[in-house]
Amino acid sequence: MTSEQLAGLLAEVADGRLTPEAALERLRHLPFERLDFATIDHHRALRQGRPEVVYCAGKSIEHTVAICERLAAATGGFLGTRASDAQADALRARFPALRWHPVARVAHLAASDAPGPSGDAVLVISAGTSDLPVAEEAAIVAEAFGHVVERLTDVGVAGLHRILAAGDQLDRAKVIIVIAGMDGALPSVVGGLVRAPVIAVPTSVGYGASFGGLAALLTMLNSCASGVTVVNIDNGFGAAVAASRILSR
Amino acid sequence: MTSEQLAGLLAEVADGRLTPEAALERLRHLPFERLDFATIDHHRALRQGRPEVVYCAGKSIEHTVAICERLAAATGGFLGTRASDAQADALRARFPALRWHPVARVAHLAASDAPGPSGDAVLVISAGTSDLPVAEEAAIVAEAFGHVVERLTDVGVAGLHRILAAGDQLDRAKVIIVIAGMDGALPSVVGGLVRAPVIAVPTSVGYGASFGGLAALLTMLNSCASGVTVVNIDNGFGAAVAASRILSR
Amino acid sequence: MTSEQLAGLLAEVADGRLTPEAALERLRHLPFERLDFATIDHHRALRQGRPEVVYCAGKSIEHTVAICERLAAATGGFLGTRASDAQADALRARFPALRWHPVARVAHLAASDAPGPSGDAVLVISAGTSDLPVAEEAAIVAEAFGHVVERLTDVGVAGLHRILAAGDQLDRAKVIIVIAGMDGALPSVVGGLVRAPVIAVPTSVGYGASFGGLAALLTMLNSCASGVTVVNIDNGFGAAVAASRILSR
Amino acid sequence: MTSEQLAGLLAEVADGRLTPEAALERLRHLPFERLDFATIDHHRALRQGRPEVVYCAGKSIEHTVAICERLAAATGGFLGTRASDAQADALRARFPALRWHPVARVAHLAASDAPGPSGDAVLVISAGTSDLPVAEEAAIVAEAFGHVVERLTDVGVAGLHRILAAGDQLDRAKVIIVIAGMDGALPSVVGGLVRAPVIAVPTSVGYGASFGGLAALLTMLNSCASGVTVVNIDNGFGAAVAASRILSR
Amino acid sequence: MTSEQLAGLLAEVADGRLTPEAALERLRHLPFERLDFATIDHHRALRQGRPEVVYCAGKSIEHTVAICERLAAATGGFLGTRASDAQADALRARFPALRWHPVARVAHLAASDAPGPSGDAVLVISAGTSDLPVAEEAAIVAEAFGHVVERLTDVGVAGLHRILAAGDQLDRAKVIIVIAGMDGALPSVVGGLVRAPVIAVPTSVGYGASFGGLAALLTMLNSCASGVTVVNIDNGFGAAVAASRILSR
Amino acid sequence: MTSEQLAGLLAEVADGRLTPEAALERLRHLPFERLDFATIDHHRALRQGRPEVVYCAGKSIEHTVAICERLAAATGGFLGTRASDAQADALRARFPALRWHPVARVAHLAASDAPGPSGDAVLVISAGTSDLPVAEEAAIVAEAFGHVVERLTDVGVAGLHRILAAGDQLDRAKVIIVIAGMDGALPSVVGGLVRAPVIAVPTSVGYGASFGGLAALLTMLNSCASGVTVVNIDNGFGAAVAASRILSR
Amino acid sequence: MTSEQLAGLLAEVADGRLTPEAALERLRHLPFERLDFATIDHHRALRQGRPEVVYCAGKSIEHTVAICERLAAATGGFLGTRASDAQADALRARFPALRWHPVARVAHLAASDAPGPSGDAVLVISAGTSDLPVAEEAAIVAEAFGHVVERLTDVGVAGLHRILAAGDQLDRAKVIIVIAGMDGALPSVVGGLVRAPVIAVPTSVGYGASFGGLAALLTMLNSCASGVTVVNIDNGFGAAVAASRILSR
Amino acid sequence: MTSEQLAGLLAEVADGRLTPEAALERLRHLPFERLDFATIDHHRALRQGRPEVVYCAGKSIEHTVAICERLAAATGGFLGTRASDAQADALRARFPALRWHPVARVAHLAASDAPGPSGDAVLVISAGTSDLPVAEEAAIVAEAFGHVVERLTDVGVAGLHRILAAGDQLDRAKVIIVIAGMDGALPSVVGGLVRAPVIAVPTSVGYGASFGGLAALLTMLNSCASGVTVVNIDNGFGAAVAASRILSR
C-alpha cells in the first residue's frame, strides 16, 4: 500500500464515504490470501512487477498444486522452480497448457494475455556443460518474465579463445549472467571485458575442495574485476530476477 | 580491441597503408604501461567507461604515488580506495587538488574536465551507524563515477518503522545499495519492498558468531527476497561499480 | 533429590525409622531404570515438570518400543520425536491410543489423566511453507506439554505486510517461537516488534550457501533485535521446551 | 503504532478533529529522530518496555556522545555497552552522574525517576574467572533494566560439586543465564537440574580449537538438556535482554 | 627391526655365518607381504603387540577376504572393523568360527591360542542409546585385544544423577573411554571426577549444528577437565587401541 | 594462435593472397566446435600437447556420447574420466575398441596411431588399499598420455618400513605422485626422501574429522617437506596431467 | 565424597554422634573456597592426585596473585600456566621461591615437601624448533607433577633419519608426547613405531592453510597409526596431565 | 643412506675391515647435528640437492644466528626465509657478505663456490602489485638455488590483454609459478595457455570473503585448467623448491 493510497483512504474517511471501522478493515486486509499452509502474496506483482514464483523443493504435491491453483486463479498463470518430476506431472495433469523444462526443473503456465519476450536481451553464459541446469533455470525464468535471452555455452577460461571469440556478443549485451562451477573464474574474465552489469552464479559442479560450490562462490565474491555481483550457489532463478530488476529499471 | 578495429587494421594492411610488421607491433602494444612493480591498464576507461581505480591497501607509499602519477598523467585524475592516512598525506602533498574522505578511506583527484553528477540517483542505505565507512566508500565512489547519490542511514530491521517511513524514497530509487552487518537482514526487507535492482553489501560489523561478516554475507546470499545480488564483505567500492554498470547500461 | 528431601531422609535415620543401610540404598537408587541399552530417567518429571521425551532418530524399532513401554508403565504416556514411519507403525500397533503427527514426525501417547491445554498461548510463526515440519514439531510438543498454541504460517520478510498485518496477535503473545530457513531474517523483524520472549529456530530449508541451515543460524545469533535467543537448526522440539520453561516459570 | 492507536487516529479524522493531511503527517512522523549519522529510535521504550541501548564498539567518540545526549534528552538516561576507556571518559565528562563498569565495559546513566531493582531475580552463573567480563555485562544490564541479580561464579563442570552445592539457589531461580567458554558444558548440566528458563552464553575464553568461542557455541546449541536457548558469543547484553523479556512477560 | 636384531645380524656377517648379500636381502625383506592391492604388515604384532586390523570400509569383498586370509594364515586370526553386512557374510562363509558383532560392525576371528580377557578393566561409558554402535566398537575391539571390559550406558549429563550414581565404578576404573554425541559434555564431567586416563570419543549423533560430530569433537578438545584426550569422531576402534596401549604399558 | 601464425596471416593479407574479409573470418573461426550443449576445444592438443579429456560426471549419456564422437572424429580417440557404469556401457556400445577401467572410472579410446608408453616413468604411490580408485585414475591417465607408470601400493606411514624398503624405486623416479587419505602424511615422508618432483593427491578416504578429504588436503598443503605440490581431493586425473606437464617439459 | 564416606557419615547420624543438621551442613560444605571472583577447588588434589593449576591467561594480576595465595596457603605450592611477564613478575615478588620458565610461560612454586621426579619417564618429542614453547610447557608441567622427563627436539618427518636414529629411546618410553605444527605428521610416524601410549599435541606453528593449527589437529585426529590420542592445539599442559593420568594409573 | 652405501658397509664388515660395533656406530650416527634446540640436517644437500633452509618465523634471534652459523660452517652458506628486520640485522652483523631482500624477507649467504644461475628459466607471474612479497620470495629462492628467473608482474585476469600480450614469454617458459590473491583466477588462465608445469601460489591479499587467502586457494585447487598444482597460501618458498625439483629432474 503506497503513501498515495493511504492518503486516498484517509480522505474517504474524512469525507464520510468510509467509516473508520471499514477503513481499519481495509488496512488490515492487505491483498494476500491465507491458506492453512501458506500465505500467498497476490500483491507482489503490483509491488514488484513480477509474479510470485513457487519454490517447489520440499513442498508436498498437494500443497504445490493448491498454491499454483490460487495463483492461476488470481493472475492467470504461475512459475514453479526446483520442481520434481512428480510435482511436474501433477501440475501438467491439472494445467494442460503448462510448459515443463526438465533440465531447468521449471514449470511455467503463462497467463493467456502475457506478452512475448521483448526489450534488451539477457546474455546467459555458462562455463561448462555440467552447468547447464543452472543456466537453463536462469534462461527459462528470464523468458517467463518477458525478456529476450541469448545463450553462450561451455566457454570456460581453460580454453580462453572460446570466450574471446564472442567479443561482439559480449559488447552488445545489456545484462550478463555468468554461470560457473569448479574454480568459478569465468565472471572475473567476463567482468574485465565488458561494461554491462555482470551477475555471477556459482554452481555446485565439481568435487573435493569445491565443497558444493563454496570454492566458486568465494572466487566470485573476490573477483578482481570490480562490480561483479553474486547470487547463491546454483541460484539461476535469483540471477534471472536480478537481471529483470535491471532491465525493468 | 573490438572486432571493428581489427577489421580496420586488416584493411589498412591490405591497402598497404600499414606494413605487416607495424600491424603486428600495434596488435602487440595494447594500451597498457609496464612499471617495474605494476602494469597499468590505461585501456580500461575505453573498455569499461570507468577509470582504473587504485586499491591502496598493502601497497607502499612510493608505489601508490607512482601509480597515481601515471594515471593522472594519462587521464587527468584517479581514485584511490582503502588508503591509509600516510598514503593520503603523500598523495595530498603531490596533488594539492586531491579530495580526501577519511571515513570512506577514499582519495579522489577529479579530472579537470570531469562532468558533475547527473542522471538517475543511487540510493545508499545502511543498517547501522557502524556501517558508515562502507556506506561512504560506496557513496563517494559512485559520486566520483558521475552519479547522483542519496543516503538513508541507520534504518536496520530491529526498528522497522524507520525503513517503512522511507517508502517514497524507496519507490523512486533506480538502483539501491543496502549495507548491513550483524544479521544482514536489511536487504531482504528492502528487496521485498522495491522493484529496483538491490545490491547487498555485508559488513564486518559485529562480533562472535558474525565471524568477520560471514553471517551477514550468508544471510544476503540466502535472501528470501529474490533477485538481491551480493558483493564481498565491506566492499562498498564494488557495490558502487555494480550500480554504475547498471546506470550506464 | 532436593535439599529438603535429603534433610527428611537424614531425620528418618536419626529417628531410627530408617537404617543407615536402607538410607544408603535409597540414596543410591535414585529413580532411574537401567535397561541393557538405556537408562530411563523417571525422575525428570519430578525435577523439571515435563516428561522424558524419546528422541527416536537412530534408535532401533525394538529399543524405541521398549523404552516407550517403560515410560508408559511409569507415567501413563510418552512423547516420541523424530520418529520414522516404521517406528510410528510399531508404536501404533502397541499403543492403539497413540496420536501420530506425520508432518511433525511426533508420536504422542497422552496419559489418561493429562489435563487439556491451558494458560498463556505459545505463538508459533513460520517464514515459509517448507518450514512447516519444524513449526509443527514445536506446536505439537508444546500442546503435548499442556500449552495453548497459536500458529502464523508463511509470513516471511520478503512480503513484509503479511507479518505486519498480524500486529494484534504479536502484541498479545506471551512467548513467540519464530521459525525460518534461508536468510533467517524473520526473528530480527519480530524481535523488533514485540516485547515478549522470542525463541528463534533456524531450519535447514534452502540450498547452496544456506549450508544446511548454518546461514539462518548465524543470522539469528547476530540478530540486531536484542534479546532473541536461538536453538539448534530444525530443533522445533527444543523451542517448545524453552517456551514451556518460560510459561511454567 | 498499535492497532488501537491507528483506530483512534482514524476516529479523530472521522470526527473532523484531525485533517487527513495532519493524520498522514502523524503516520509518517513516527517517533524517531534522524541525525546525520544515526536514526534514534525513541519509540522503542514504548514498543518494547526497555530503552534503546547504544552499542559503542566502532563508533567515534563524537558520535557516541551525540547519540547519548539525544537519548538522555528524550528519556533522562541511557545505557552504553562495549564502550572503550576513551568513550567512557568522554561520557563521564559530559554526564557526571554516569556509572562506569570497567569489567563489563558498560556505561549507565540512570534516569532520575528510574525505580530500583525489583521482582524475580536473574541468576547469572559463570563457569570460570575468565568469563567474568561477559557475566558482568549480563548482570549490569539486567540491573539497569530494573531486575534483581544474583551471581554464582567459577563453578565449571570440572569440579562438579561446586555447582551441585548451589542446589537451593538453582531451585529458587526464575531465569538463569549460564556463561561458559572452552567446552561450554555448564548449561547442559544446569539445564538438566532446573525447570526454569536457561539462557546460555558462549564466551571466547579458550585457545586453539575453541576457535574464538565457536566450540562453546556449538556445544550449547547441541545441549542434551532440552530447552536451553543460546545467544551470540560473548553476548552478555543479549542474555540480559532475553531474561528481561521473560521476567516482563 | 630393533637395534639388537641389527647388531645380531652384523655379528653373523662378521662371523661369516651370513654373506653380505644374504644380509642385504634380509634387511630388504622386512616382514611384510605385498599383494597386488595391499601391503600386509605381519610385523606389527611384533612391533606393537597387537595384530593388524582390517579397516573394511570402502574395500571390495574380494580384497577384504583375501587380506583376511593372509592374516589368518600368518597369525591364526584377524579383526575387521566397519564391515558391511555383505563383507561379514563373505567372511563368515570363509571362516565358520568368525564372530560377527552387527551393532559394532566388527568381525573377529580369534586365534585358537588367544588367551581370554584378563588384567585391568576398560570402562566404556556412553552418553546416549544412539551412541551404542561406537561404544560397542570400542568394547568389542578391547575384548579382542584381551582386555576385560565394563559398560555404563546412557548416562548423559542432562540427568546427572545417573553418572553420579556410578561413583564406585568410576573410582575403580584404570582406563575410561567416554563416548558422547550432541554436546559432547560427558567427558568433561567424568574427567573431573576421576584420576584415571580418560579417552573421549565424539560421535556423529545429533543433527543441525552438530555438523556430523564436529560440535562434540570441539567440546572434547576444549574440555575444562584437564588431561582428557580425544580421538576421531565415531572412532571407537582408536579409543580401544589407545586404552590397550595404556594397559599394555 | 601463436604470434608466428598471426605474423604469417598478416603477411598473406599484405601479399594479397588473402582478403581482409577471409583473414577476419579465419581469426574468428578458431579451432573449436560449437554444439548446442558444449564447445569442444580441438585446439588443445596443438596448444598443450594433450587431447581434451571429457569429465563425464553430471553429463547425460547422450551428451557424453555426442562429445566423444566429435573428439573421436577429430583426433581418433578420447579419454573420459569419472564415468558411470551406464556411460561406460553406452560408450562401449558405440566404440567397440574402447578400454574401460572400472576401478579408475576411466574410459579410453586410443587413437590408432598413438605410440606406446615411453620415456621416464611416473611413480604412483598410494598409502592404503582404499586409495586405489584415485591411484588408478592417475596411473591410467598417465599411461593414456603415453607415459610409463610404476605403482607402489599400501605403503602408509603407520608401517614405515614398507616405504623405506622401496628406497631404490624412490631414488630412480623422475616424477612421483603420492596419494593418501586420512592423515595425508605420506607425501611429507616421501618428499623428505627424494629429490624428484612430488605431486600430492589427498583422497576422501576416512570418516569423521577427515571431512571428506579436507584433513589430508590441509596436511599436504602444510607439508614440512618443502616443494611438495598438491591437487584437489581425489583428483588423480589432475596429478597425471601435472606429471605429464613435467615429463613433457 | 565417596560412597564409603557417605556410609560413614550416615552411620554417625544413626549413632547419634552427629545431628541431622550437622550432617546436612557437612554434605553442603564440600571442600572448596569461594572468593568474589573465583571458586577454588582444594578438593581436587584429593580427588585426582594433582594440585589445581591456575590458567593465568585473561586473568588480572590481582586475581592471579590472590588465587595463588590461597592455593599456596592450602597446599604449600601452585602451578600457573600461560602466565604473562607481568603476572610472573608479580608472583615472583610475592613468592621469592617461585621458578619461572619463560619459554613455557609456566610459573611453579613447589611445596616444600614435594618429592623429586621419579618413576617412569615421559618422552616429549617435538617436530621443529618453533614448537619448543609447547614442548616445554608439557615438559615443565610433567616435572612439576613429579615425573621424570626426556626430550627429543626438532625431529620432524621431512628428515626421517633423525627420528629413526632415536629407536632405543622410543622403545624404552612408557608414555610419549609428540608435538608438531604445520602438517602434524610426526605422531603418525611415532605411533607406528612404538607400542606405548602416544599423546599428540598440534601446535599453531605454520601459516596460511595451517589455519592456526587446525591442519595439524585434523592430521592427528585422522592418524593412520591407530590409538594415537589428541589434545587441543598448543595444549602442552593437557598432554602433561594426560601423561600423568597414565603414569599414576 | 642409499642401498649401495649399505651394501658397501656390509662388505667392509664381511672383510673384517670394519668391526660390527663400528658399523653399528656408523649406522647410528647419520649426518645430522644435534643442538639443544634444533637438529640440523646436514645430510639434506646430499639427499635432495638443495641446502637446508631456515624458516626464521617464530625463532629467537639467538637460535636463528646459531643455526645459521652451523649451516655456514658445514656448507659455506645458508638461506633464511620469513626473517624479521631484527633477525636480518643480527645475521648481517654476523655475516657481512649476507644479502638481505626486504620485500621477500629472505636472507641469503651464498657459499663462496656457488655457481651462478644457469639452465632453464623459472617464470614467476604475479596477478597484482600487492602479491609482490610472495612473488619475490619465490624468485629470490629460485635464484639462490641456481636457477635463472624471469618476472611478469601485475597481469591479473581483469585486464586480460596484459597476460595475452606475454604469449611468447609463456610459450618459452619451462616452469611457471603463478601467484595471485583475491579470486585466484590467474593460474586457470595461464594453465589453459601453456603446456609447461604450472605451480599456483595463493596469497592472502584481499579482505572479507578472501578469508586470508582461502578463496584463492580453493580456486586454484579447483582450477578448470587441468594439471595445475598448488602450494600453501603465501608459500613462495615452496613454489621455488617445487620448480627446482622439476628443473633438477
Short mmCIF file of C-alpha atoms in Angstrom, two decimals, chain A residues 2-4 44-50 120 168 171 173-175 190-199 217-218 221-222 224-233 235 237-239 241-242 244-249, chain B residues 2-4 44-50 120 168 171 173-175 190-199 217-218 221-222 224-233 235 237-239 241-242 244-249:
data_model
loop_
_atom_site.label_atom_id
_atom_site.label_comp_id
_atom_site.label_asym_id
_atom_site.label_seq_id
_atom_site.Cartn_x
_atom_site.Cartn_y
_atom_site.Cartn_z
CA THR A 2 1.64 3.20 -1.15
CA SER A 3 1.59 6.53 0.56
CA GLU A 4 -0.82 7.84 -2.09
CA ARG A 44 3.74 -8.83 -5.28
CA ALA A 45 3.01 -8.31 -8.97
CA LEU A 46 1.70 -4.85 -8.10
CA ARG A 47 4.64 -4.13 -5.82
CA GLN A 48 7.48 -5.58 -7.84
CA GLY A 49 6.20 -6.05 -11.36
CA ARG A 50 6.84 -9.78 -11.37
CA ASP A 120 17.06 -5.74 -24.28
CA ASP A 168 30.71 -8.90 -30.30
CA ASP A 171 29.88 -5.93 -26.31
CA ALA A 173 24.83 -7.38 -24.06
CA LYS A 174 22.92 -5.13 -21.67
CA VAL A 175 22.92 -7.61 -18.78
CA VAL A 190 33.92 -11.55 -18.46
CA GLY A 191 33.71 -8.73 -15.92
CA GLY A 192 37.01 -7.39 -17.19
CA LEU A 193 35.90 -7.45 -20.82
CA VAL A 194 32.50 -5.71 -20.66
CA ARG A 195 30.92 -2.60 -19.27
CA ALA A 196 27.48 -4.14 -18.72
CA PRO A 197 26.22 -5.41 -15.36
CA VAL A 198 27.56 -8.91 -14.62
CA ILE A 199 25.66 -11.25 -12.31
CA LEU A 217 31.22 -18.69 -4.62
CA LEU A 218 34.31 -17.34 -2.87
CA LEU A 221 32.89 -12.67 -4.26
CA ASN A 222 36.60 -11.88 -4.56
CA CYS A 224 39.32 -8.83 -9.26
CA ALA A 225 37.01 -7.49 -11.97
CA SER A 226 35.18 -4.86 -9.98
CA GLY A 227 31.42 -4.51 -9.88
CA VAL A 228 30.62 -8.19 -10.37
CA THR A 229 27.70 -9.18 -8.14
CA VAL A 230 26.92 -12.66 -6.93
CA VAL A 231 23.89 -14.75 -6.04
CA ASN A 232 23.59 -18.02 -4.12
CA ILE A 233 25.12 -21.28 -5.37
CA ASN A 235 20.58 -19.89 -7.96
CA PHE A 237 16.39 -18.16 -10.66
CA GLY A 238 17.77 -15.36 -8.50
CA ALA A 239 20.10 -14.26 -11.28
CA VAL A 241 15.21 -11.90 -11.21
CA ALA A 242 18.21 -9.66 -10.69
CA SER A 244 14.87 -8.49 -14.70
CA ARG A 245 15.16 -5.86 -11.96
CA ILE A 246 17.90 -4.19 -14.01
CA LEU A 247 16.07 -4.36 -17.35
CA SER A 248 12.81 -3.18 -15.77
CA ARG A 249 14.55 -0.28 -14.08
CA THR B 2 36.94 -4.59 -30.90
CA SER B 3 36.18 -6.62 -33.98
CA GLU B 4 35.62 -3.40 -35.91
CA ARG B 44 40.08 0.29 -19.08
CA ALA B 45 38.32 3.63 -19.43
CA LEU B 46 37.86 2.87 -23.09
CA ARG B 47 36.77 -0.69 -22.41
CA GLN B 48 34.54 -0.19 -19.42
CA GLY B 49 33.73 3.51 -19.26
CA ARG B 50 35.25 3.93 -15.80
CA ASP B 120 19.41 8.60 -12.01
CA ASP B 168 8.69 7.23 -1.23
CA ASP B 171 9.85 3.74 -4.69
CA ALA B 173 15.17 4.74 -6.49
CA LYS B 174 16.58 3.28 -9.71
CA VAL B 175 19.42 1.38 -8.02
CA VAL B 190 14.27 -3.77 1.13
CA GLY B 191 14.32 -6.34 -1.67
CA GLY B 192 10.74 -7.26 -0.84
CA LEU B 193 9.58 -3.64 -0.92
CA VAL B 194 11.03 -2.38 -4.20
CA ARG B 195 11.24 -3.36 -7.84
CA ALA B 196 14.61 -1.73 -8.46
CA PRO B 197 17.93 -3.65 -8.52
CA VAL B 198 19.23 -4.21 -4.99
CA ILE B 199 22.96 -4.69 -4.36
CA LEU B 217 27.20 -12.48 3.82
CA LEU B 218 25.38 -15.80 4.12
CA LEU B 221 23.18 -14.85 -0.34
CA ASN B 222 20.13 -16.67 1.04
CA CYS B 224 14.20 -14.76 0.57
CA ALA B 225 13.61 -11.59 -1.44
CA SER B 226 14.56 -12.83 -4.86
CA GLY B 227 16.92 -11.05 -7.17
CA VAL B 228 19.11 -9.49 -4.49
CA THR B 229 22.76 -9.64 -5.54
CA VAL B 230 25.73 -9.55 -3.22
CA VAL B 231 29.32 -8.30 -3.22
CA ASN B 232 32.23 -9.09 -0.90
CA ILE B 233 32.22 -8.17 2.79
CA ASN B 235 33.12 -3.95 -0.45
CA PHE B 237 33.60 0.09 -3.80
CA GLY B 238 32.37 -2.97 -5.67
CA ALA B 239 28.76 -2.08 -4.98
CA VAL B 241 30.86 -0.09 -9.58
CA ALA B 242 27.96 -2.53 -9.91
CA SER B 244 27.44 2.29 -12.15
CA ARG B 245 27.38 -0.66 -14.55
CA ILE B 246 23.58 -0.71 -14.19
CA LEU B 247 23.08 3.05 -14.59
CA SER B 248 25.49 3.16 -17.55
CA ARG B 249 23.74 0.29 -19.23
#
